[in-house]
Amino acid sequence: MSIIKIHDKEFVPYLSAESIRNRVNELADAINNDFSGKRPLFIAILNGSFMFAADLFRCLTIESELCFIKLASYRGMKSSGKVVTSIGLEEDIFGKDIVIVEDIVDTGKTLHHFLPKLLHQQPRSLKIATLLHKPEATQFPLTLDYIGFSIPNKFVVGYGLDYDGLGRNLKEIYQLK
Ligand code: 5GP
Ligand code: MG
């Protein structure tokens, strides 16, 4: 792995494909344990979480369901402040055990706006799994149940995360230089 350029910015290697794979396995083990005998519905938030969701789901041994919704508050490298729902939730989540799957929790705004809408539908339980968390960026505190990596407040790309549309295909995670 070496320095890469996406659009106008340079990025340095930060998390290797192997360390991501190992950590995703550990999160899946914890979820397999915690939800044994249950049938959770995983709600993955597009676009960024598609790769994490696929790898995590592949490691599950419990009965489980998966669906995707699209929420976005980001334009380029800064949060636009608004949370837009562009693909809504079609599933009935009443009485279900829900696990939200996020690529990264930054300010917490996206989930802070979305969780009340979910809770309103009275799921039996609601947990959050996020691959990455930037604790220093928190503006809207959330209880995160499964965290892959806590990282500094620097912009990252790869493994599903983009910079202005590019970089999602990278197997590793890179940090802004
Ligand atoms: P929040 O609402 O917590 O501020 O931001 C959540 C969303 O912003 C994430 O799901 C992700 O799509 C995007 N985001 C936050 N930080 C980063 C980052 O460092 N890199 C990329 N590519 N997206 C980010
Ligand atoms: Mg996201």
mmCIF file with all atom_site columns, N, CA and C in Angstrom, residues 49-118:
data_model
loop_
_atom_site.group_PDB
_atom_site.id
_atom_site.type_symbol
_atom_site.label_atom_id
_atom_site.label_alt_id
_atom_site.label_comp_id
_atom_site.label_asym_id
_atom_site.label_entity_id
_atom_site.label_seq_id
_atom_site.pdbx_PDB_ins_code
_atom_site.Cartn_x
_atom_site.Cartn_y
_atom_site.Cartn_z
_atom_site.occupancy
_atom_site.B_iso_or_equiv
_atom_site.pdbx_formal_charge
_atom_site.auth_seq_id
_atom_site.auth_comp_id
_atom_site.auth_asym_id
_atom_site.auth_atom_id
_atom_site.pdbx_PDB_model_num
ATOM 1   N N  . SER A 1 49  ? -22.048 1.952   3.513  1.00 0.00 ? 49  SER A N  1
ATOM 2   C CA . SER A 1 49  ? -21.935 0.728   4.311  1.00 0.00 ? 49  SER A CA 1
ATOM 3   C C  . SER A 1 49  ? -22.078 -0.557  3.510  1.00 0.00 ? 49  SER A C  1
ATOM 4   N N  . PHE A 1 50  ? -22.198 -0.457  2.180  1.00 0.00 ? 50  PHE A N  1
ATOM 5   C CA . PHE A 1 50  ? -22.522 -1.670  1.417  1.00 0.00 ? 50  PHE A CA 1
ATOM 6   C C  . PHE A 1 50  ? -21.460 -2.763  1.569  1.00 0.00 ? 50  PHE A C  1
ATOM 7   N N  . MET A 1 51  ? -20.187 -2.368  1.633  1.00 0.00 ? 51  MET A N  1
ATOM 8   C CA . MET A 1 51  ? -19.115 -3.372  1.676  1.00 0.00 ? 51  MET A CA 1
ATOM 9   C C  . MET A 1 51  ? -19.012 -3.982  3.066  1.00 0.00 ? 51  MET A C  1
ATOM 10  N N  . PHE A 1 52  ? -19.068 -3.148  4.083  1.00 0.00 ? 52  PHE A N  1
ATOM 11  C CA . PHE A 1 52  ? -19.064 -3.617  5.465  1.00 0.00 ? 52  PHE A CA 1
ATOM 12  C C  . PHE A 1 52  ? -20.271 -4.524  5.703  1.00 0.00 ? 52  PHE A C  1
ATOM 13  N N  . ALA A 1 53  ? -21.445 -4.096  5.229  1.00 0.00 ? 53  ALA A N  1
ATOM 14  C CA . ALA A 1 53  ? -22.665 -4.890  5.431  1.00 0.00 ? 53  ALA A CA 1
ATOM 15  C C  . ALA A 1 53  ? -22.521 -6.266  4.787  1.00 0.00 ? 53  ALA A C  1
ATOM 16  N N  . ALA A 1 54  ? -21.972 -6.308  3.579  1.00 0.00 ? 54  ALA A N  1
ATOM 17  C CA . ALA A 1 54  ? -21.820 -7.590  2.868  1.00 0.00 ? 54  ALA A CA 1
ATOM 18  C C  . ALA A 1 54  ? -20.858 -8.500  3.616  1.00 0.00 ? 54  ALA A C  1
ATOM 19  N N  . ASP A 1 55  ? -19.718 -7.961  4.052  1.00 0.00 ? 55  ASP A N  1
ATOM 20  C CA . ASP A 1 55  ? -18.713 -8.785  4.733  1.00 0.00 ? 55  ASP A CA 1
ATOM 21  C C  . ASP A 1 55  ? -19.201 -9.237  6.103  1.00 0.00 ? 55  ASP A C  1
ATOM 22  N N  . LEU A 1 56  ? -19.870 -8.339  6.817  1.00 0.00 ? 56  LEU A N  1
ATOM 23  C CA . LEU A 1 56  ? -20.399 -8.692  8.141  1.00 0.00 ? 56  LEU A CA 1
ATOM 24  C C  . LEU A 1 56  ? -21.480 -9.774  8.002  1.00 0.00 ? 56  LEU A C  1
ATOM 25  N N  . PHE A 1 57  ? -22.379 -9.564  7.048  1.00 0.00 ? 57  PHE A N  1
ATOM 26  C CA . PHE A 1 57  ? -23.509 -10.488 6.866  1.00 0.00 ? 57  PHE A CA 1
ATOM 27  C C  . PHE A 1 57  ? -23.027 -11.884 6.482  1.00 0.00 ? 57  PHE A C  1
ATOM 28  N N  . ARG A 1 58  ? -21.963 -11.928 5.679  1.00 0.00 ? 58  ARG A N  1
ATOM 29  C CA . ARG A 1 58  ? -21.383 -13.202 5.246  1.00 0.00 ? 58  ARG A CA 1
ATOM 30  C C  . ARG A 1 58  ? -20.865 -14.022 6.433  1.00 0.00 ? 58  ARG A C  1
ATOM 31  N N  . CYS A 1 59  ? -20.463 -13.318 7.502  1.00 0.00 ? 59  CYS A N  1
ATOM 32  C CA . CYS A 1 59  ? -19.892 -13.993 8.686  1.00 0.00 ? 59  CYS A CA 1
ATOM 33  C C  . CYS A 1 59  ? -20.950 -14.382 9.704  1.00 0.00 ? 59  CYS A C  1
ATOM 34  N N  . LEU A 1 60  ? -22.217 -14.060 9.444  1.00 0.00 ? 60  LEU A N  1
ATOM 35  C CA . LEU A 1 60  ? -23.255 -14.391 10.429 1.00 0.00 ? 60  LEU A CA 1
ATOM 36  C C  . LEU A 1 60  ? -23.684 -15.838 10.276 1.00 0.00 ? 60  LEU A C  1
ATOM 37  N N  . THR A 1 61  ? -23.899 -16.491 11.416 1.00 0.00 ? 61  THR A N  1
ATOM 38  C CA . THR A 1 61  ? -24.361 -17.875 11.396 1.00 0.00 ? 61  THR A CA 1
ATOM 39  C C  . THR A 1 61  ? -25.779 -17.979 11.939 1.00 0.00 ? 61  THR A C  1
ATOM 40  N N  . ILE A 1 62  ? -26.293 -16.892 12.528 1.00 0.00 ? 62  ILE A N  1
ATOM 41  C CA . ILE A 1 62  ? -27.673 -16.877 13.032 1.00 0.00 ? 62  ILE A CA 1
ATOM 42  C C  . ILE A 1 62  ? -28.614 -16.578 11.871 1.00 0.00 ? 62  ILE A C  1
ATOM 43  N N  . GLU A 1 63  ? -29.886 -16.921 12.039 1.00 0.00 ? 63  GLU A N  1
ATOM 44  C CA . GLU A 1 63  ? -30.895 -16.518 11.055 1.00 0.00 ? 63  GLU A CA 1
ATOM 45  C C  . GLU A 1 63  ? -30.994 -15.007 11.093 1.00 0.00 ? 63  GLU A C  1
ATOM 46  N N  . SER A 1 64  ? -30.937 -14.363 9.936  1.00 0.00 ? 64  SER A N  1
ATOM 47  C CA . SER A 1 64  ? -31.032 -12.912 9.960  1.00 0.00 ? 64  SER A CA 1
ATOM 48  C C  . SER A 1 64  ? -31.491 -12.387 8.614  1.00 0.00 ? 64  SER A C  1
ATOM 49  N N  . GLU A 1 65  ? -32.080 -11.186 8.654  1.00 0.00 ? 65  GLU A N  1
ATOM 50  C CA . GLU A 1 65  ? -32.567 -10.533 7.438  1.00 0.00 ? 65  GLU A CA 1
ATOM 51  C C  . GLU A 1 65  ? -31.756 -9.260  7.213  1.00 0.00 ? 65  GLU A C  1
ATOM 52  N N  . LEU A 1 66  ? -31.743 -8.822  5.972  1.00 0.00 ? 66  LEU A N  1
ATOM 53  C CA . LEU A 1 66  ? -30.974 -7.623  5.625  1.00 0.00 ? 66  LEU A CA 1
ATOM 54  C C  . LEU A 1 66  ? -31.769 -6.746  4.669  1.00 0.00 ? 66  LEU A C  1
ATOM 55  N N  . CYS A 1 67  ? -31.781 -5.447  4.932  1.00 0.00 ? 67  CYS A N  1
ATOM 56  C CA . CYS A 1 67  ? -32.325 -4.516  3.952  1.00 0.00 ? 67  CYS A CA 1
ATOM 57  C C  . CYS A 1 67  ? -31.486 -3.250  3.952  1.00 0.00 ? 67  CYS A C  1
ATOM 58  N N  . PHE A 1 68  ? -31.673 -2.442  2.943  1.00 0.00 ? 68  PHE A N  1
ATOM 59  C CA . PHE A 1 68  ? -30.882 -1.221  2.785  1.00 0.00 ? 68  PHE A CA 1
ATOM 60  C C  . PHE A 1 68  ? -31.786 -0.004  2.748  1.00 0.00 ? 68  PHE A C  1
ATOM 61  N N  . ILE A 1 69  ? -31.307 1.075   3.328  1.00 0.00 ? 69  ILE A N  1
ATOM 62  C CA . ILE A 1 69  ? -31.979 2.354   3.130  1.00 0.00 ? 69  ILE A CA 1
ATOM 63  C C  . ILE A 1 69  ? -30.898 3.370   2.779  1.00 0.00 ? 69  ILE A C  1
ATOM 64  N N  . LYS A 1 70  ? -31.339 4.496   2.245  1.00 0.00 ? 70  LYS A N  1
ATOM 65  C CA . LYS A 1 70  ? -30.356 5.503   1.866  1.00 0.00 ? 70  LYS A CA 1
ATOM 66  C C  . LYS A 1 70  ? -30.604 6.792   2.635  1.00 0.00 ? 70  LYS A C  1
ATOM 67  N N  . LEU A 1 71  ? -29.599 7.197   3.401  1.00 0.00 ? 71  LEU A N  1
ATOM 68  C CA . LEU A 1 71  ? -29.642 8.473   4.116  1.00 0.00 ? 71  LEU A CA 1
ATOM 69  C C  . LEU A 1 71  ? -28.359 9.174   3.760  1.00 0.00 ? 71  LEU A C  1
ATOM 70  N N  . ALA A 1 72  ? -28.379 10.468  3.593  1.00 0.00 ? 72  ALA A N  1
ATOM 71  C CA . ALA A 1 72  ? -27.122 11.144  3.288  1.00 0.00 ? 72  ALA A CA 1
ATOM 72  C C  . ALA A 1 72  ? -27.115 12.543  3.842  1.00 0.00 ? 72  ALA A C  1
ATOM 73  N N  . SER A 1 73  ? -25.964 12.963  4.369  1.00 0.00 ? 73  SER A N  1
ATOM 74  C CA . SER A 1 73  ? -25.841 14.346  4.833  1.00 0.00 ? 73  SER A CA 1
ATOM 75  C C  . SER A 1 73  ? -24.506 14.917  4.371  1.00 0.00 ? 73  SER A C  1
ATOM 76  N N  . TYR A 1 74  ? -23.811 14.175  3.526  1.00 0.00 ? 74  TYR A N  1
ATOM 77  C CA . TYR A 1 74  ? -22.464 14.583  3.147  1.00 0.00 ? 74  TYR A CA 1
ATOM 78  C C  . TYR A 1 74  ? -22.384 15.038  1.702  1.00 0.00 ? 74  TYR A C  1
ATOM 79  N N  . ARG A 1 75  ? -21.643 16.113  1.479  1.00 0.00 ? 75  ARG A N  1
ATOM 80  C CA . ARG A 1 75  ? -21.288 16.561  0.123  1.00 0.00 ? 75  ARG A CA 1
ATOM 81  C C  . ARG A 1 75  ? -19.794 16.805  0.147  1.00 0.00 ? 75  ARG A C  1
ATOM 82  N N  . GLY A 1 76  ? -19.010 16.065  -0.638 1.00 0.00 ? 76  GLY A N  1
ATOM 83  C CA . GLY A 1 76  ? -17.564 16.257  -0.632 1.00 0.00 ? 76  GLY A CA 1
ATOM 84  C C  . GLY A 1 76  ? -16.986 15.835  0.707  1.00 0.00 ? 76  GLY A C  1
ATOM 85  N N  . MET A 1 77  ? -16.295 16.742  1.390  1.00 0.00 ? 77  MET A N  1
ATOM 86  C CA . MET A 1 77  ? -15.629 16.366  2.632  1.00 0.00 ? 77  MET A CA 1
ATOM 87  C C  . MET A 1 77  ? -16.298 16.950  3.866  1.00 0.00 ? 77  MET A C  1
ATOM 88  N N  . LYS A 1 78  ? -17.341 17.723  3.713  1.00 0.00 ? 78  LYS A N  1
ATOM 89  C CA . LYS A 1 78  ? -18.010 18.306  4.873  1.00 0.00 ? 78  LYS A CA 1
ATOM 90  C C  . LYS A 1 78  ? -19.471 17.893  4.916  1.00 0.00 ? 78  LYS A C  1
ATOM 91  N N  . SER A 1 79  ? -19.975 17.701  6.119  1.00 0.00 ? 79  SER A N  1
ATOM 92  C CA . SER A 1 79  ? -21.377 17.377  6.310  1.00 0.00 ? 79  SER A CA 1
ATOM 93  C C  . SER A 1 79  ? -22.199 18.578  5.843  1.00 0.00 ? 79  SER A C  1
ATOM 94  N N  . SER A 1 80  ? -23.255 18.339  5.032  1.00 0.00 ? 80  SER A N  1
ATOM 95  C CA . SER A 1 80  ? -24.060 19.454  4.529  1.00 0.00 ? 80  SER A CA 1
ATOM 96  C C  . SER A 1 80  ? -25.029 19.927  5.601  1.00 0.00 ? 80  SER A C  1
ATOM 97  N N  . GLY A 1 81  ? -25.154 19.154  6.671  1.00 0.00 ? 81  GLY A N  1
ATOM 98  C CA . GLY A 1 81  ? -26.050 19.582  7.746  1.00 0.00 ? 81  GLY A CA 1
ATOM 99  C C  . GLY A 1 81  ? -27.444 19.009  7.623  1.00 0.00 ? 81  GLY A C  1
ATOM 100 N N  . LYS A 1 82  ? -27.896 18.770  6.401  1.00 0.00 ? 82  LYS A N  1
ATOM 101 C CA . LYS A 1 82  ? -29.236 18.212  6.213  1.00 0.00 ? 82  LYS A CA 1
ATOM 102 C C  . LYS A 1 82  ? -29.162 16.702  6.039  1.00 0.00 ? 82  LYS A C  1
ATOM 103 N N  . VAL A 1 83  ? -30.129 15.992  6.592  1.00 0.00 ? 83  VAL A N  1
ATOM 104 C CA . VAL A 1 83  ? -30.169 14.550  6.391  1.00 0.00 ? 83  VAL A CA 1
ATOM 105 C C  . VAL A 1 83  ? -31.328 14.251  5.441  1.00 0.00 ? 83  VAL A C  1
ATOM 106 N N  . VAL A 1 84  ? -31.003 13.679  4.299  1.00 0.00 ? 84  VAL A N  1
ATOM 107 C CA . VAL A 1 84  ? -32.007 13.409  3.285  1.00 0.00 ? 84  VAL A CA 1
ATOM 108 C C  . VAL A 1 84  ? -32.250 11.897  3.214  1.00 0.00 ? 84  VAL A C  1
ATOM 109 N N  . THR A 1 85  ? -33.503 11.480  3.251  1.00 0.00 ? 85  THR A N  1
ATOM 110 C CA . THR A 1 85  ? -33.814 10.062  3.065  1.00 0.00 ? 85  THR A CA 1
ATOM 111 C C  . THR A 1 85  ? -34.164 9.865   1.609  1.00 0.00 ? 85  THR A C  1
ATOM 112 N N  . SER A 1 86  ? -33.326 9.161   0.851  1.00 0.00 ? 86  SER A N  1
ATOM 113 C CA . SER A 1 86  ? -33.677 9.007   -0.555 1.00 0.00 ? 86  SER A CA 1
ATOM 114 C C  . SER A 1 86  ? -34.221 7.625   -0.905 1.00 0.00 ? 86  SER A C  1
ATOM 115 N N  . ILE A 1 87  ? -33.920 6.601   -0.075 1.00 0.00 ? 87  ILE A N  1
ATOM 116 C CA . ILE A 1 87  ? -34.656 5.342   -0.214 1.00 0.00 ? 87  ILE A CA 1
ATOM 117 C C  . ILE A 1 87  ? -35.175 5.031   1.170  1.00 0.00 ? 87  ILE A C  1
ATOM 118 N N  . GLY A 1 88  ? -36.472 4.965   1.344  1.00 0.00 ? 88  GLY A N  1
ATOM 119 C CA . GLY A 1 88  ? -37.031 4.773   2.680  1.00 0.00 ? 88  GLY A CA 1
ATOM 120 C C  . GLY A 1 88  ? -37.093 3.309   3.064  1.00 0.00 ? 88  GLY A C  1
ATOM 121 N N  . LEU A 1 89  ? -37.570 3.076   4.252  1.00 0.00 ? 89  LEU A N  1
ATOM 122 C CA . LEU A 1 89  ? -37.674 1.725   4.798  1.00 0.00 ? 89  LEU A CA 1
ATOM 123 C C  . LEU A 1 89  ? -39.021 1.136   4.410  1.00 0.00 ? 89  LEU A C  1
ATOM 124 N N  . GLU A 1 90  ? -38.999 -0.013  3.747  1.00 0.00 ? 90  GLU A N  1
ATOM 125 C CA . GLU A 1 90  ? -40.264 -0.642  3.337  1.00 0.00 ? 90  GLU A CA 1
ATOM 126 C C  . GLU A 1 90  ? -40.714 -1.700  4.343  1.00 0.00 ? 90  GLU A C  1
ATOM 127 N N  . GLU A 1 91  ? -39.736 -2.285  5.069  1.00 0.00 ? 91  GLU A N  1
ATOM 128 C CA . GLU A 1 91  ? -40.052 -3.360  6.012  1.00 0.00 ? 91  GLU A CA 1
ATOM 129 C C  . GLU A 1 91  ? -40.859 -2.862  7.211  1.00 0.00 ? 91  GLU A C  1
ATOM 130 N N  . ASP A 1 92  ? -41.688 -3.741  7.719  1.00 0.00 ? 92  ASP A N  1
ATOM 131 C CA . ASP A 1 92  ? -42.388 -3.497  8.971  1.00 0.00 ? 92  ASP A CA 1
ATOM 132 C C  . ASP A 1 92  ? -41.454 -3.945  10.096 1.00 0.00 ? 92  ASP A C  1
ATOM 133 N N  . ILE A 1 93  ? -41.056 -3.021  10.956 1.00 0.00 ? 93  ILE A N  1
ATOM 134 C CA . ILE A 1 93  ? -40.070 -3.392  11.980 1.00 0.00 ? 93  ILE A CA 1
ATOM 135 C C  . ILE A 1 93  ? -40.695 -3.568  13.361 1.00 0.00 ? 93  ILE A C  1
ATOM 136 N N  . PHE A 1 94  ? -42.011 -3.493  13.428 1.00 0.00 ? 94  PHE A N  1
ATOM 137 C CA . PHE A 1 94  ? -42.699 -3.650  14.717 1.00 0.00 ? 94  PHE A CA 1
ATOM 138 C C  . PHE A 1 94  ? -42.317 -4.995  15.363 1.00 0.00 ? 94  PHE A C  1
ATOM 139 N N  . GLY A 1 95  ? -41.851 -4.950  16.619 1.00 0.00 ? 95  GLY A N  1
ATOM 140 C CA . GLY A 1 95  ? -41.535 -6.169  17.362 1.00 0.00 ? 95  GLY A CA 1
ATOM 141 C C  . GLY A 1 95  ? -40.265 -6.881  16.929 1.00 0.00 ? 95  GLY A C  1
ATOM 142 N N  . LYS A 1 96  ? -39.511 -6.285  15.998 1.00 0.00 ? 96  LYS A N  1
ATOM 143 C CA . LYS A 1 96  ? -38.291 -6.957  15.516 1.00 0.00 ? 96  LYS A CA 1
ATOM 144 C C  . LYS A 1 96  ? -37.037 -6.473  16.238 1.00 0.00 ? 96  LYS A C  1
ATOM 145 N N  . ASP A 1 97  ? -36.015 -7.314  16.228 1.00 0.00 ? 97  ASP A N  1
ATOM 146 C CA . ASP A 1 97  ? -34.700 -6.925  16.729 1.00 0.00 ? 97  ASP A CA 1
ATOM 147 C C  . ASP A 1 97  ? -33.929 -6.317  15.567 1.00 0.00 ? 97  ASP A C  1
ATOM 148 N N  . ILE A 1 98  ? -33.596 -5.038  15.698 1.00 0.00 ? 98  ILE A N  1
ATOM 149 C CA . ILE A 1 98  ? -32.984 -4.292  14.595 1.00 0.00 ? 98  ILE A CA 1
ATOM 150 C C  . ILE A 1 98  ? -31.514 -4.019  14.880 1.00 0.00 ? 98  ILE A C  1
ATOM 151 N N  . VAL A 1 99  ? -30.687 -4.193  13.865 1.00 0.00 ? 99  VAL A N  1
ATOM 152 C CA . VAL A 1 99  ? -29.289 -3.760  13.956 1.00 0.00 ? 99  VAL A CA 1
ATOM 153 C C  . VAL A 1 99  ? -29.023 -2.812  12.784 1.00 0.00 ? 99  VAL A C  1
ATOM 154 N N  . ILE A 1 100 ? -28.741 -1.558  13.100 1.00 0.00 ? 100 ILE A N  1
ATOM 155 C CA . ILE A 1 100 ? -28.376 -0.577  12.067 1.00 0.00 ? 100 ILE A CA 1
ATOM 156 C C  . ILE A 1 100 ? -26.920 -0.825  11.690 1.00 0.00 ? 100 ILE A C  1
ATOM 157 N N  . VAL A 1 101 ? -26.629 -0.803  10.404 1.00 0.00 ? 101 VAL A N  1
ATOM 158 C CA . VAL A 1 101 ? -25.246 -1.007  9.955  1.00 0.00 ? 101 VAL A CA 1
ATOM 159 C C  . VAL A 1 101 ? -24.759 0.263   9.248  1.00 0.00 ? 101 VAL A C  1
ATOM 160 N N  . GLU A 1 102 ? -23.772 0.910   9.854  1.00 0.00 ? 102 GLU A N  1
ATOM 161 C CA . GLU A 1 102 ? -23.222 2.167   9.310  1.00 0.00 ? 102 GLU A CA 1
ATOM 162 C C  . GLU A 1 102 ? -21.755 1.985   8.933  1.00 0.00 ? 102 GLU A C  1
ATOM 163 N N  . ASP A 1 103 ? -21.296 2.718   7.957  1.00 0.00 ? 103 ASP A N  1
ATOM 164 C CA . ASP A 1 103 ? -19.873 2.727   7.637  1.00 0.00 ? 103 ASP A CA 1
ATOM 165 C C  . ASP A 1 103 ? -19.102 3.518   8.694  1.00 0.00 ? 103 ASP A C  1
ATOM 166 N N  . ILE A 1 104 ? -19.611 4.698   9.019  1.00 0.00 ? 104 ILE A N  1
ATOM 167 C CA . ILE A 1 104 ? -18.880 5.561   9.943  1.00 0.00 ? 104 ILE A CA 1
ATOM 168 C C  . ILE A 1 104 ? -19.853 6.487   10.666 1.00 0.00 ? 104 ILE A C  1
ATOM 169 N N  . VAL A 1 105 ? -19.644 6.643   11.955 1.00 0.00 ? 105 VAL A N  1
ATOM 170 C CA . VAL A 1 105 ? -20.381 7.650   12.717 1.00 0.00 ? 105 VAL A CA 1
ATOM 171 C C  . VAL A 1 105 ? -19.411 8.783   13.004 1.00 0.00 ? 105 VAL A C  1
ATOM 172 N N  . ASP A 1 106 ? -19.770 9.942   12.485 1.00 0.00 ? 106 ASP A N  1
ATOM 173 C CA . ASP A 1 106 ? -18.911 11.128  12.543 1.00 0.00 ? 106 ASP A CA 1
ATOM 174 C C  . ASP A 1 106 ? -19.518 12.094  13.574 1.00 0.00 ? 106 ASP A C  1
ATOM 175 N N  . THR A 1 107 ? -20.342 13.036  13.144 1.00 0.00 ? 107 THR A N  1
ATOM 176 C CA . THR A 1 107 ? -21.003 13.927  14.105 1.00 0.00 ? 107 THR A CA 1
ATOM 177 C C  . THR A 1 107 ? -22.134 13.207  14.844 1.00 0.00 ? 107 THR A C  1
ATOM 178 N N  . GLY A 1 108 ? -22.673 12.160  14.230 1.00 0.00 ? 108 GLY A N  1
ATOM 179 C CA . GLY A 1 108 ? -23.814 11.436  14.801 1.00 0.00 ? 108 GLY A CA 1
ATOM 180 C C  . GLY A 1 108 ? -25.147 11.959  14.299 1.00 0.00 ? 108 GLY A C  1
ATOM 181 N N  . LYS A 1 109 ? -25.078 12.996  13.449 1.00 0.00 ? 109 LYS A N  1
ATOM 182 C CA . LYS A 1 109 ? -26.306 13.646  13.001 1.00 0.00 ? 109 LYS A CA 1
ATOM 183 C C  . LYS A 1 109 ? -27.234 12.722  12.205 1.00 0.00 ? 109 LYS A C  1
ATOM 184 N N  . THR A 1 110 ? -26.649 11.951  11.298 1.00 0.00 ? 110 THR A N  1
ATOM 185 C CA . THR A 1 110 ? -27.461 11.081  10.438 1.00 0.00 ? 110 THR A CA 1
ATOM 186 C C  . THR A 1 110 ? -28.334 10.160  11.288 1.00 0.00 ? 110 THR A C  1
ATOM 187 N N  . LEU A 1 111 ? -27.705 9.451   12.217 1.00 0.00 ? 111 LEU A N  1
ATOM 188 C CA . LEU A 1 111 ? -28.473 8.493   13.024 1.00 0.00 ? 111 LEU A CA 1
ATOM 189 C C  . LEU A 1 111 ? -29.369 9.200   14.026 1.00 0.00 ? 111 LEU A C  1
ATOM 190 N N  . HIS A 1 112 ? -28.909 10.331  14.537 1.00 0.00 ? 112 HIS A N  1
ATOM 191 C CA . HIS A 1 112 ? -29.713 11.089  15.491 1.00 0.00 ? 112 HIS A CA 1
ATOM 192 C C  . HIS A 1 112 ? -31.071 11.468  14.881 1.00 0.00 ? 112 HIS A C  1
ATOM 193 N N  . HIS A 1 113 ? -31.073 11.782  13.592 1.00 0.00 ? 113 HIS A N  1
ATOM 194 C CA . HIS A 1 113 ? -32.317 12.147  12.909 1.00 0.00 ? 113 HIS A CA 1
ATOM 195 C C  . HIS A 1 113 ? -33.153 10.931  12.552 1.00 0.00 ? 113 HIS A C  1
ATOM 196 N N  . PHE A 1 114 ? -32.465 9.826   12.294 1.00 0.00 ? 114 PHE A N  1
ATOM 197 C CA . PHE A 1 114 ? -33.159 8.647   11.785 1.00 0.00 ? 114 PHE A CA 1
ATOM 198 C C  . PHE A 1 114 ? -33.714 7.763   12.904 1.00 0.00 ? 114 PHE A C  1
ATOM 199 N N  . LEU A 1 115 ? -33.024 7.665   14.024 1.00 0.00 ? 115 LEU A N  1
ATOM 200 C CA . LEU A 1 115 ? -33.443 6.732   15.087 1.00 0.00 ? 115 LEU A CA 1
ATOM 201 C C  . LEU A 1 115 ? -34.860 6.976   15.609 1.00 0.00 ? 115 LEU A C  1
ATOM 202 N N  . PRO A 1 116 ? -35.252 8.233   15.866 1.00 0.00 ? 116 PRO A N  1
ATOM 203 C CA . PRO A 1 116 ? -36.624 8.445   16.359 1.00 0.00 ? 116 PRO A CA 1
ATOM 204 C C  . PRO A 1 116 ? -37.687 7.896   15.402 1.00 0.00 ? 116 PRO A C  1
ATOM 205 N N  . LYS A 1 117 ? -37.411 7.997   14.090 1.00 0.00 ? 117 LYS A N  1
ATOM 206 C CA . LYS A 1 117 ? -38.370 7.464   13.103 1.00 0.00 ? 117 LYS A CA 1
ATOM 207 C C  . LYS A 1 117 ? -38.500 5.951   13.242 1.00 0.00 ? 117 LYS A C  1
ATOM 208 N N  . LEU A 1 118 ? -37.371 5.302   13.499 1.00 0.00 ? 118 LEU A N  1
ATOM 209 C CA . LEU A 1 118 ? -37.397 3.844   13.683 1.00 0.00 ? 118 LEU A CA 1
ATOM 210 C C  . LEU A 1 118 ? -38.083 3.476   14.990 1.00 0.00 ? 118 LEU A C  1
#
